[in-house]
Amino acid sequence: MEKVECLIIGSGPAGYTAAIYAARADMKPVVYEGLQPGGQLTITTDVENYPGYPDGIMGPEMMDNFKKQAVRLGADVRFGMVTSVEFDRNGGNHKVFVDGTKEIEAETVIISTGASAKWLNLPSEQRLNGSGVSACAVCDGFFYRGEDVAIVGGGDTAAEEATYLSKICSKVYMLVRKDHFRASKAMQHKVENTPNIEVLFNHETLEVLGEQTVEGVRVVNNITKEEKEIPIKGFFVAIGHKPNTDIFKDYLEMDEAGYIKTKPDSTKTDIPGVFVSGDAQDKVYRQAVTAAGTGCMAALDAERYLSMRGYSEETA
Ligand code: NDP
């Protein structure tokens, strides 16, 4: 069985920043990238709010830079998915299983598994997923060039994706369930100043229409109860995210939504030697820069844990 000092699960800004700090502290980190190497930023376009890029940068390029920096400093970045874990509550090493087979023993584990898109959970949405239904405008918008599409959600993601789609598609219907946006004022202004975006406030989705591919959406006005069908070719869902923490639920304390709880002013979980950073523990800020910040904290916490552990072993 392979034994490592520091195993990092996930390869978004949190995971790679943890890897950069752990590598520089000579912890020889091993990073498992997971199903979406580079994380959520690989499916965005321009990142304008990450400090250090005065002209902005494309999300995939930024994540490529994170990875290159981690590798240059000595991180061992591997393609693979951590499928289960056996954490030791009593201060021993932890077992991590990769792709259901490979077993690794880790002195410290840094969880940076991020979050995934939420769905409306309508049967028609599930049935047509991949055939006109998508949770990533940047990935799939291209397929609906010159067509009419709809996007659900009133947050920053929905506003950003609606603006993106408006450049490719002829018309974008934005379905917002409340009478106001949740998105920031800046994003709202962008949406409101885009002539081919029509915002339908107080509208909810009843059914995505179509047999093989999306042909329309049936919506209801939740004030007037009036229903209508809108012909569209693409249906995008942008209603937030769920933390990717299911494999840890038997071991770690979490809130009701699945965000892993940390001890105050740290990235420590309730198991010694297991740390968490990024969106897996943050439901408040959820930014690349805050994820990177907590990745740094996790590596520093892991380093301190290892040195204290070494100290107590030496003095035992
Ligand atoms: P949010 O949780 O902020 O917004 C989710 C939106 O989806 C809300 O309008 C919510 O409505 C709506 N919604 C949730 N469930 C349903 C449902 N079942 N049916 C219909 N609508 C639903 O998620 P985002 O992904 O937009 O943003 C997450 C975080 O990332 C935020 O902090 C955001 O600021 C940040 N972000 C920042 C960006 C940037 O700075 N460039 C870009 C993208 C995201 P309701 O308001 O009624 O709950």
Coordinates of N, CA and C and ligand atoms in Angstrom, one line a residue, residues 46 49 118-120 152-158 160 175-178 180-183 187 203-204 238-241 284-287, ligand 1:
D46 N -14.6 34.4 -18.7 CA -13.7 35.4 -18.1 C -13.7 35.4 -16.6
N49 N -12.3 38.8 -11.3 CA -12.2 39.2 -9.9 C -11.2 38.5 -9.2
K118 N -26.8 22.1 -9.0 CA -28.1 21.6 -8.5 C -29.0 21.5 -9.7
W119 N -30.0 20.6 -9.6 CA -31.0 20.4 -10.7 C -32.4 20.7 -10.1
L120 N -33.4 21.0 -10.9 CA -34.8 21.2 -10.5 C -35.4 19.9 -10.0
V152 N -32.8 29.0 -16.0 CA -33.5 29.1 -14.7 C -32.5 29.6 -13.6
G153 N -33.0 30.6 -12.8 CA -32.2 31.1 -11.7 C -32.1 32.6 -11.7
G154 N -31.8 33.2 -10.5 CA -31.8 34.6 -10.4 C -30.5 35.1 -9.8
G155 N -29.5 34.2 -9.6 CA -28.3 34.5 -9.0 C -27.2 35.0 -9.9
D156 N -26.0 35.2 -9.4 CA -24.9 35.6 -10.3 C -24.6 34.6 -11.4
T157 N -24.7 33.3 -11.1 CA -24.4 32.3 -12.2 C -25.4 32.5 -13.3
A158 N -26.7 32.5 -12.9 CA -27.7 32.6 -14.0 C -27.5 33.9 -14.8
E160 N -24.8 35.7 -15.2 CA -23.6 35.6 -16.0 C -23.8 34.7 -17.3
L175 N -35.8 32.7 -16.3 CA -36.9 32.3 -15.4 C -36.5 32.5 -13.9
V176 N -37.0 33.5 -13.3 CA -36.7 33.8 -11.9 C -37.9 33.6 -11.0
R177 N -37.7 32.8 -10.0 CA -38.9 32.4 -9.2 C -39.5 33.5 -8.3
K178 N -38.6 34.4 -7.9 CA -39.1 35.5 -7.0 C -39.4 36.7 -7.9
H180 N -37.6 39.4 -7.7 CA -36.3 40.1 -7.8 C -35.2 39.1 -8.0
F181 N -34.0 39.7 -8.4 CA -32.8 38.9 -8.6 C -32.1 38.6 -7.2
R182 N -31.3 37.6 -7.2 CA -30.4 37.4 -6.1 C -29.0 37.9 -6.5
A183 N -28.8 38.1 -7.8 CA -27.5 38.5 -8.4 C -27.1 39.8 -7.9
M187 N -24.2 42.5 -12.0 CA -24.7 41.5 -13.0 C -26.2 41.8 -13.4
H203 N -41.7 33.3 -12.2 CA -42.0 32.2 -13.1 C -41.3 31.0 -12.7
E204 N -42.0 29.8 -12.6 CA -41.4 28.6 -12.3 C -41.6 27.6 -13.4
A238 N -29.4 27.1 -13.6 CA -28.3 27.7 -12.9 C -28.8 28.2 -11.5
I239 N -29.1 27.2 -10.7 CA -29.8 27.4 -9.4 C -28.9 27.1 -8.2
G240 N -27.6 27.2 -8.4 CA -26.8 27.0 -7.2 C -26.1 25.6 -7.2
H241 N -25.4 25.3 -6.2 CA -24.6 24.1 -6.1 C -24.7 23.3 -4.8
V284 N -20.9 30.4 2.2 CA -21.1 31.8 2.3 C -20.5 32.6 1.1
Y285 N -19.2 32.4 1.0 CA -18.4 33.2 0.0 C -18.3 32.6 -1.4
R286 N -17.8 31.3 -1.4 CA -17.8 30.5 -2.6 C -17.1 31.2 -3.8
Q287 N -16.0 31.8 -3.5 CA -15.3 32.5 -4.6 C -13.9 31.7 -4.8
Ligands
NDP1 P1 -27.1 31.4 -5.7 O1 -27.4 30.4 -4.6 O2 -26.6 32.7 -5.4 O3 -28.5 31.6 -6.6 C1 -29.3 30.6 -6.9 C2 -30.5 31.2 -7.7 O4 -31.3 30.1 -8.1 C3 -31.4 32.1 -6.8 O5 -31.9 33.1 -7.7 C4 -32.5 31.1 -6.4 O6 -33.7 31.7 -6.2 C5 -32.6 30.2 -7.6 N1 -33.2 28.9 -7.3 C6 -32.7 28.0 -6.4 N2 -33.4 26.9 -6.4 C7 -34.4 27.1 -7.4 C8 -35.4 26.3 -7.9 N3 -35.7 25.0 -7.4 N4 -36.2 26.8 -8.9 C9 -36.0 28.0 -9.4 N5 -35.0 28.8 -9.0 C10 -34.2 28.4 -8.0 O7 -26.2 30.5 -6.7 P2 -25.2 31.0 -7.9 O8 -24.8 29.7 -8.5 O9 -25.9 32.0 -8.8 O10 -24.0 31.7 -7.1 C11 -23.3 31.0 -6.1 C12 -22.2 31.9 -5.5 O11 -21.2 32.2 -6.5 C13 -22.8 33.3 -5.1 O12 -22.1 33.7 -4.0 C14 -22.4 34.2 -6.3 O13 -22.3 35.5 -5.9 C15 -21.1 33.6 -6.7 N6 -20.8 33.9 -8.2 C16 -20.0 34.9 -8.5 C17 -19.8 35.2 -9.8 C18 -18.9 36.4 -10.1 O14 -18.5 37.1 -9.2 N7 -18.5 36.6 -11.3 C19 -20.3 34.4 -10.9 C20 -21.2 33.3 -10.5 C21 -21.4 33.1 -9.1 P3 -34.0 32.4 -4.8 O15 -33.3 33.7 -4.8 O16 -35.5 32.5 -4.9 O17 -33.6 31.5 -3.7

